[in-house]
mmCIF file of C-alpha atoms in Angstrom:
data_model
loop_
_atom_site.group_PDB
_atom_site.id
_atom_site.type_symbol
_atom_site.label_atom_id
_atom_site.label_comp_id
_atom_site.label_asym_id
_atom_site.label_seq_id
_atom_site.Cartn_x
_atom_site.Cartn_y
_atom_site.Cartn_z
ATOM 1 C CA ALA B 1484 90.247 17.263 103.018
ATOM 2 C CA GLN B 1485 93.590 18.857 103.681
ATOM 3 C CA SER B 1486 95.832 17.787 106.547
ATOM 4 C CA VAL B 1487 99.216 18.603 107.995
ATOM 5 C CA ALA B 1488 101.639 16.430 109.924
ATOM 6 C CA GLN B 1489 104.475 17.612 112.097
ATOM 7 C CA PRO B 1490 106.154 14.342 113.015
ATOM 8 C CA GLU B 1491 108.354 15.715 115.801
ATOM 9 C CA ASP B 1492 106.886 17.005 119.045
ATOM 10 C CA GLN B 1493 110.233 18.536 119.940
ATOM 11 C CA VAL B 1494 113.480 19.392 118.198
ATOM 12 C CA ASN B 1495 116.659 20.075 120.152
ATOM 13 C CA VAL B 1496 119.580 21.880 118.605
ATOM 14 C CA ALA B 1497 122.665 23.671 119.873
ATOM 15 C CA GLU B 1498 123.071 27.363 119.246
ATOM 16 C CA GLY B 1499 124.941 28.029 116.041
ATOM 17 C CA ASN B 1500 123.947 24.724 114.452
ATOM 18 C CA PRO B 1501 121.478 24.466 111.581
ATOM 19 C CA LEU B 1502 117.924 23.562 112.433
ATOM 20 C CA THR B 1503 115.114 21.823 110.576
ATOM 21 C CA VAL B 1504 111.499 21.520 111.644
ATOM 22 C CA LYS B 1505 109.586 19.051 109.518
ATOM 23 C CA CYS B 1506 106.164 19.366 107.946
ATOM 24 C CA THR B 1507 104.294 17.203 105.463
ATOM 25 C CA TYR B 1508 100.902 17.933 104.008
ATOM 26 C CA SER B 1509 98.014 16.479 102.068
ATOM 27 C CA VAL B 1510 95.658 18.461 99.828
ATOM 28 C CA SER B 1511 93.488 17.771 96.834
ATOM 29 C CA GLY B 1512 94.843 20.559 94.682
ATOM 30 C CA ASN B 1513 97.858 22.794 94.962
ATOM 31 C CA PRO B 1514 98.815 23.780 98.497
ATOM 32 C CA TYR B 1515 99.215 27.128 100.117
ATOM 33 C CA LEU B 1516 101.664 26.508 102.964
ATOM 34 C CA PHE B 1517 102.491 28.565 106.015
ATOM 35 C CA TRP B 1518 104.772 28.588 109.017
ATOM 36 C CA TYR B 1519 103.879 30.367 112.226
ATOM 37 C CA VAL B 1520 105.838 30.730 115.459
ATOM 38 C CA GLN B 1521 104.409 31.052 118.954
ATOM 39 C CA TYR B 1522 106.421 32.400 121.844
ATOM 40 C CA PRO B 1523 105.258 31.726 125.425
ATOM 41 C CA ASN B 1524 102.001 33.482 126.319
ATOM 42 C CA ARG B 1525 101.809 35.077 122.896
ATOM 43 C CA GLY B 1526 99.726 34.636 119.785
ATOM 44 C CA LEU B 1527 100.976 33.071 116.597
ATOM 45 C CA GLN B 1528 103.271 35.165 114.455
ATOM 46 C CA PHE B 1529 103.488 34.696 110.716
ATOM 47 C CA LEU B 1530 106.941 33.569 109.528
ATOM 48 C CA LEU B 1531 106.591 32.749 105.852
ATOM 49 C CA LYS B 1532 104.349 31.257 103.208
ATOM 50 C CA TYR B 1533 104.473 29.422 99.922
ATOM 51 C CA ILE B 1534 101.802 30.229 97.385
ATOM 52 C CA THR B 1535 103.506 29.673 94.053
ATOM 53 C CA GLY B 1536 106.838 30.227 92.349
ATOM 54 C CA ASP B 1537 110.269 29.588 93.822
ATOM 55 C CA ASN B 1538 110.381 26.467 95.959
ATOM 56 C CA LEU B 1539 112.669 28.125 98.500
ATOM 57 C CA VAL B 1540 110.799 30.715 100.529
ATOM 58 C CA LYS B 1541 112.566 33.175 102.796
ATOM 59 C CA GLY B 1542 110.837 34.610 105.813
ATOM 60 C CA SER B 1543 111.310 36.521 109.020
ATOM 61 C CA TYR B 1544 114.193 36.155 111.497
ATOM 62 C CA GLY B 1545 116.415 34.318 108.995
ATOM 63 C CA PHE B 1546 114.065 31.378 108.534
ATOM 64 C CA GLU B 1547 113.408 29.724 105.206
ATOM 65 C CA ALA B 1548 111.358 26.792 104.008
ATOM 66 C CA GLU B 1549 111.610 24.531 101.014
ATOM 67 C CA PHE B 1550 108.532 23.354 99.174
ATOM 68 C CA ASN B 1551 108.959 19.834 97.814
ATOM 69 C CA LYS B 1552 105.963 18.749 95.790
ATOM 70 C CA SER B 1553 107.098 15.169 95.183
ATOM 71 C CA GLN B 1554 107.619 14.580 98.903
ATOM 72 C CA THR B 1555 104.647 16.769 99.901
ATOM 73 C CA SER B 1556 106.869 18.509 102.406
ATOM 74 C CA PHE B 1557 107.505 22.050 103.564
ATOM 75 C CA HIS B 1558 110.318 21.861 106.086
ATOM 76 C CA LEU B 1559 111.366 24.959 108.009
ATOM 77 C CA LYS B 1560 115.094 25.653 108.164
ATOM 78 C CA LYS B 1561 117.602 28.081 109.551
ATOM 79 C CA PRO B 1562 121.363 27.931 108.926
ATOM 80 C CA SER B 1563 122.386 28.968 112.438
ATOM 81 C CA ALA B 1564 120.047 28.631 115.406
ATOM 82 C CA LEU B 1565 119.753 31.197 118.176
ATOM 83 C CA VAL B 1566 118.610 30.594 121.744
ATOM 84 C CA SER B 1567 115.894 33.163 121.072
ATOM 85 C CA ASP B 1568 114.486 30.872 118.342
ATOM 86 C CA SER B 1569 113.206 28.568 121.071
ATOM 87 C CA ALA B 1570 109.437 28.508 120.600
ATOM 88 C CA LEU B 1571 106.529 26.481 119.296
ATOM 89 C CA TYR B 1572 106.313 26.236 115.514
ATOM 90 C CA PHE B 1573 103.179 25.487 113.533
ATOM 91 C CA CYS B 1574 102.865 24.447 109.928
ATOM 92 C CA ALA B 1575 99.551 25.135 108.197
ATOM 93 C CA VAL B 1576 98.050 24.344 104.818
ATOM 94 C CA ARG B 1577 95.168 25.581 102.730
ATOM 95 C CA ASP B 1578 93.988 23.932 99.552
ATOM 96 C CA SER B 1579 94.153 26.345 96.634
ATOM 97 C CA MET B 1580 90.998 24.723 95.285
ATOM 98 C CA ASN B 1581 89.127 26.125 98.259
ATOM 99 C CA THR B 1582 88.431 29.522 96.813
ATOM 100 C CA GLY B 1583 85.818 30.400 99.384
ATOM 101 C CA PHE B 1584 86.675 30.919 103.009
ATOM 102 C CA GLN B 1585 90.288 30.655 103.966
ATOM 103 C CA LYS B 1586 90.236 27.626 106.151
ATOM 104 C CA LEU B 1587 93.735 26.945 107.321
ATOM 105 C CA VAL B 1588 94.500 23.521 108.764
ATOM 106 C CA PHE B 1589 97.240 23.558 111.366
ATOM 107 C CA GLY B 1590 99.641 20.880 112.479
ATOM 108 C CA THR B 1591 99.953 19.993 116.144
ATOM 109 C CA GLY B 1592 103.111 22.037 116.535
ATOM 110 C CA THR B 1593 106.795 21.326 117.131
ATOM 111 C CA ARG B 1594 108.619 22.725 120.099
ATOM 112 C CA LEU B 1595 112.105 23.946 119.225
ATOM 113 C CA LEU B 1596 114.643 24.124 122.029
ATOM 114 C CA VAL B 1597 117.958 25.791 121.263
ATOM 115 C CA SER B 1598 120.584 25.242 123.915
ATOM 116 C CA PRO B 1599 123.420 27.726 124.549
ATOM 117 C CA ASP C 104 99.097 50.447 115.326
ATOM 118 C CA ALA C 105 97.141 48.279 117.787
ATOM 119 C CA GLY C 106 96.549 45.441 115.337
ATOM 120 C CA ILE C 107 94.402 42.756 116.870
ATOM 121 C CA THR C 108 93.562 42.636 120.558
ATOM 122 C CA GLN C 109 91.705 40.196 122.757
ATOM 123 C CA SER C 110 90.085 40.601 126.145
ATOM 124 C CA PRO C 111 90.222 39.388 128.754
ATOM 125 C CA ARG C 112 93.639 37.746 128.587
ATOM 126 C CA TYR C 113 92.759 35.384 131.412
ATOM 127 C CA LYS C 114 89.351 34.215 132.603
ATOM 128 C CA ILE C 115 88.219 31.729 135.212
ATOM 129 C CA THR C 116 84.569 30.783 135.262
ATOM 130 C CA GLU C 117 82.290 28.046 136.477
ATOM 131 C CA THR C 118 80.410 25.358 134.619
ATOM 132 C CA GLY C 119 77.114 26.615 133.261
ATOM 133 C CA ARG C 120 78.000 30.291 133.181
ATOM 134 C CA GLN C 121 77.930 32.403 130.058
ATOM 135 C CA VAL C 122 81.256 33.843 128.981
ATOM 136 C CA THR C 123 82.070 36.263 126.174
ATOM 137 C CA LEU C 124 85.524 36.668 124.727
ATOM 138 C CA MET C 125 86.204 39.859 122.844
ATOM 139 C CA CYS C 126 88.257 40.416 119.725
ATOM 140 C CA HIS C 127 89.000 43.750 118.097
ATOM 141 C CA GLN C 128 91.112 44.545 115.030
ATOM 142 C CA THR C 129 92.165 47.913 113.678
ATOM 143 C CA TRP C 130 93.173 46.875 110.152
ATOM 144 C CA SER C 131 89.650 46.770 108.694
ATOM 145 C CA HIS C 132 90.291 43.183 107.632
ATOM 146 C CA SER C 133 87.194 41.599 106.180
ATOM 147 C CA TYR C 134 87.859 38.120 107.526
ATOM 148 C CA MET C 135 87.989 37.148 111.190
ATOM 149 C CA PHE C 136 88.453 33.789 112.859
ATOM 150 C CA TRP C 137 88.217 32.103 116.250
ATOM 151 C CA TYR C 138 90.483 29.180 117.096
ATOM 152 C CA ARG C 139 91.055 27.127 120.188
ATOM 153 C CA GLN C 140 94.443 25.676 121.045
ATOM 154 C CA ASP C 141 94.694 22.421 122.949
ATOM 155 C CA LEU C 142 97.623 20.102 123.566
ATOM 156 C CA GLY C 143 97.815 17.438 120.910
ATOM 157 C CA HIS C 144 95.336 19.196 118.643
ATOM 158 C CA GLY C 145 97.143 22.286 117.503
ATOM 159 C CA LEU C 146 94.705 25.011 116.509
ATOM 160 C CA ARG C 147 91.146 24.177 115.575
ATOM 161 C CA LEU C 148 88.768 26.588 113.895
ATOM 162 C CA ILE C 149 85.594 27.342 115.839
ATOM 163 C CA TYR C 150 83.881 30.001 113.716
ATOM 164 C CA TYR C 151 84.822 32.464 111.036
ATOM 165 C CA SER C 152 83.379 35.523 109.398
ATOM 166 C CA ALA C 153 83.857 36.901 105.894
ATOM 167 C CA ALA C 154 82.311 40.303 106.673
ATOM 168 C CA ALA C 155 79.958 42.021 109.055
ATOM 169 C CA ASP C 156 76.817 39.941 109.554
ATOM 170 C CA ILE C 157 78.322 36.944 107.713
ATOM 171 C CA THR C 158 79.503 34.080 109.894
ATOM 172 C CA ASP C 159 79.961 30.359 109.433
ATOM 173 C CA LYS C 160 80.913 27.294 111.422
ATOM 174 C CA GLY C 161 84.383 25.876 111.549
ATOM 175 C CA GLU C 162 85.610 22.524 112.744
ATOM 176 C CA VAL C 163 84.413 22.649 116.379
ATOM 177 C CA PRO C 164 81.454 25.070 116.698
ATOM 178 C CA ASP C 165 79.304 23.234 119.250
ATOM 179 C CA GLY C 166 78.719 25.220 122.432
ATOM 180 C CA TYR C 167 79.837 28.519 120.904
ATOM 181 C CA VAL C 168 78.026 31.488 119.408
ATOM 182 C CA VAL C 169 79.473 34.382 117.418
ATOM 183 C CA SER C 170 78.238 37.657 116.061
ATOM 184 C CA ARG C 171 79.741 40.383 113.933
ATOM 185 C CA SER C 172 77.731 43.567 113.834
ATOM 186 C CA LYS C 173 80.826 45.678 113.098
ATOM 187 C CA THR C 174 83.788 44.826 110.902
ATOM 188 C CA GLU C 175 86.307 45.405 113.680
ATOM 189 C CA ASN C 176 84.704 43.259 116.388
ATOM 190 C CA PHE C 177 84.104 39.522 116.532
ATOM 191 C CA PRO C 178 82.990 38.355 119.996
ATOM 192 C CA LEU C 179 82.818 34.680 120.896
ATOM 193 C CA THR C 180 80.238 33.560 123.466
ATOM 194 C CA LEU C 181 80.142 30.343 125.410
ATOM 195 C CA GLU C 182 76.456 30.163 126.289
ATOM 196 C CA SER C 183 76.862 27.580 129.049
ATOM 197 C CA ALA C 184 80.502 26.867 129.726
ATOM 198 C CA THR C 185 81.713 23.300 130.170
ATOM 199 C CA ARG C 186 85.020 21.973 131.465
ATOM 200 C CA SER C 187 85.871 20.716 127.988
ATOM 201 C CA GLN C 188 85.933 24.332 126.858
ATOM 202 C CA THR C 189 88.938 25.039 129.044
ATOM 203 C CA SER C 190 91.459 26.132 126.443
ATOM 204 C CA VAL C 191 93.414 29.000 124.972
ATOM 205 C CA TYR C 192 91.354 30.948 122.455
ATOM 206 C CA PHE C 193 92.878 32.896 119.595
ATOM 207 C CA CYS C 194 91.255 35.400 117.345
ATOM 208 C CA ALA C 195 92.731 36.090 113.925
ATOM 209 C CA SER C 196 92.010 38.321 110.960
ATOM 210 C CA SER C 197 92.979 38.570 107.323
ATOM 211 C CA GLU C 198 92.248 40.530 104.205
ATOM 212 C CA SER C 199 89.900 39.173 101.590
ATOM 213 C CA PRO C 200 91.358 36.358 99.445
ATOM 214 C CA THR C 201 90.663 38.500 96.411
ATOM 215 C CA THR C 202 93.170 41.086 97.619
ATOM 216 C CA SER C 203 95.998 41.455 95.137
ATOM 217 C CA GLY C 204 99.284 39.740 95.923
ATOM 218 C CA ARG C 205 97.400 37.085 97.862
ATOM 219 C CA LYS C 206 97.703 39.107 101.055
ATOM 220 C CA GLY C 207 94.397 37.631 102.056
ATOM 221 C CA ASP C 208 96.003 34.257 102.550
ATOM 222 C CA THR C 209 97.890 35.369 105.653
ATOM 223 C CA GLN C 210 96.091 35.400 108.979
ATOM 224 C CA TYR C 211 97.245 37.584 111.857
ATOM 225 C CA PHE C 212 96.630 36.448 115.395
ATOM 226 C CA GLY C 213 95.750 38.142 118.641
ATOM 227 C CA PRO C 214 97.580 37.377 121.909
ATOM 228 C CA GLY C 215 95.001 34.854 123.085
ATOM 229 C CA THR C 216 92.640 34.371 126.020
ATOM 230 C CA ARG C 217 93.324 31.612 128.503
ATOM 231 C CA LEU C 218 89.959 30.338 129.723
ATOM 232 C CA THR C 219 89.549 27.964 132.647
ATOM 233 C CA VAL C 220 86.161 26.434 133.372
ATOM 234 C CA LEU C 221 85.882 24.962 136.853
#
């Protein structure tokens, strides 16, 4: 069965500095990987996904993520953090071998706090 | 473009009562999902549906019932609410996985319903 780990409950970064939110995964086959962001009292918003192809995926709001198969990781990055990036971030994985229903497995989330 | 909506946004109920959470999407997505979000657990899938009249259990289905008579609606019913069902509930939808460009792999979420069971 697939699983996702987000090892950090919270990440603190100063505005203007680069940020990284970590995610590692486990699947039987090839992974489909996703990042979602949740702002307070809102639903999850899709940021980006890796299905196949280029290991560096670019998404919304200047975020990007790098797929690393050997390390089974899909870390979320941004070169320069904004205070408005402060939110809860979820990594999710789906096994490409699961061609039936699209069961996504979510991590427990990482809270990002960007200080002015 | 309304997208995906949920109602009510907030609900307080008592143990043993029946509660129905509504979900409506305007994209004609074939797939719909119900998740619950709890601290320390992230999001867990309760039920999902591939099309009207086709539903299946997710990770934590006990105590919940779903139906899908129309493509755009996917209500979730707690037949006899318990305190352990206090949570934030999210509905999501997506296109079919057979959609070209793998659009069906991306799920889009509603704003959530915060349910408190006293």
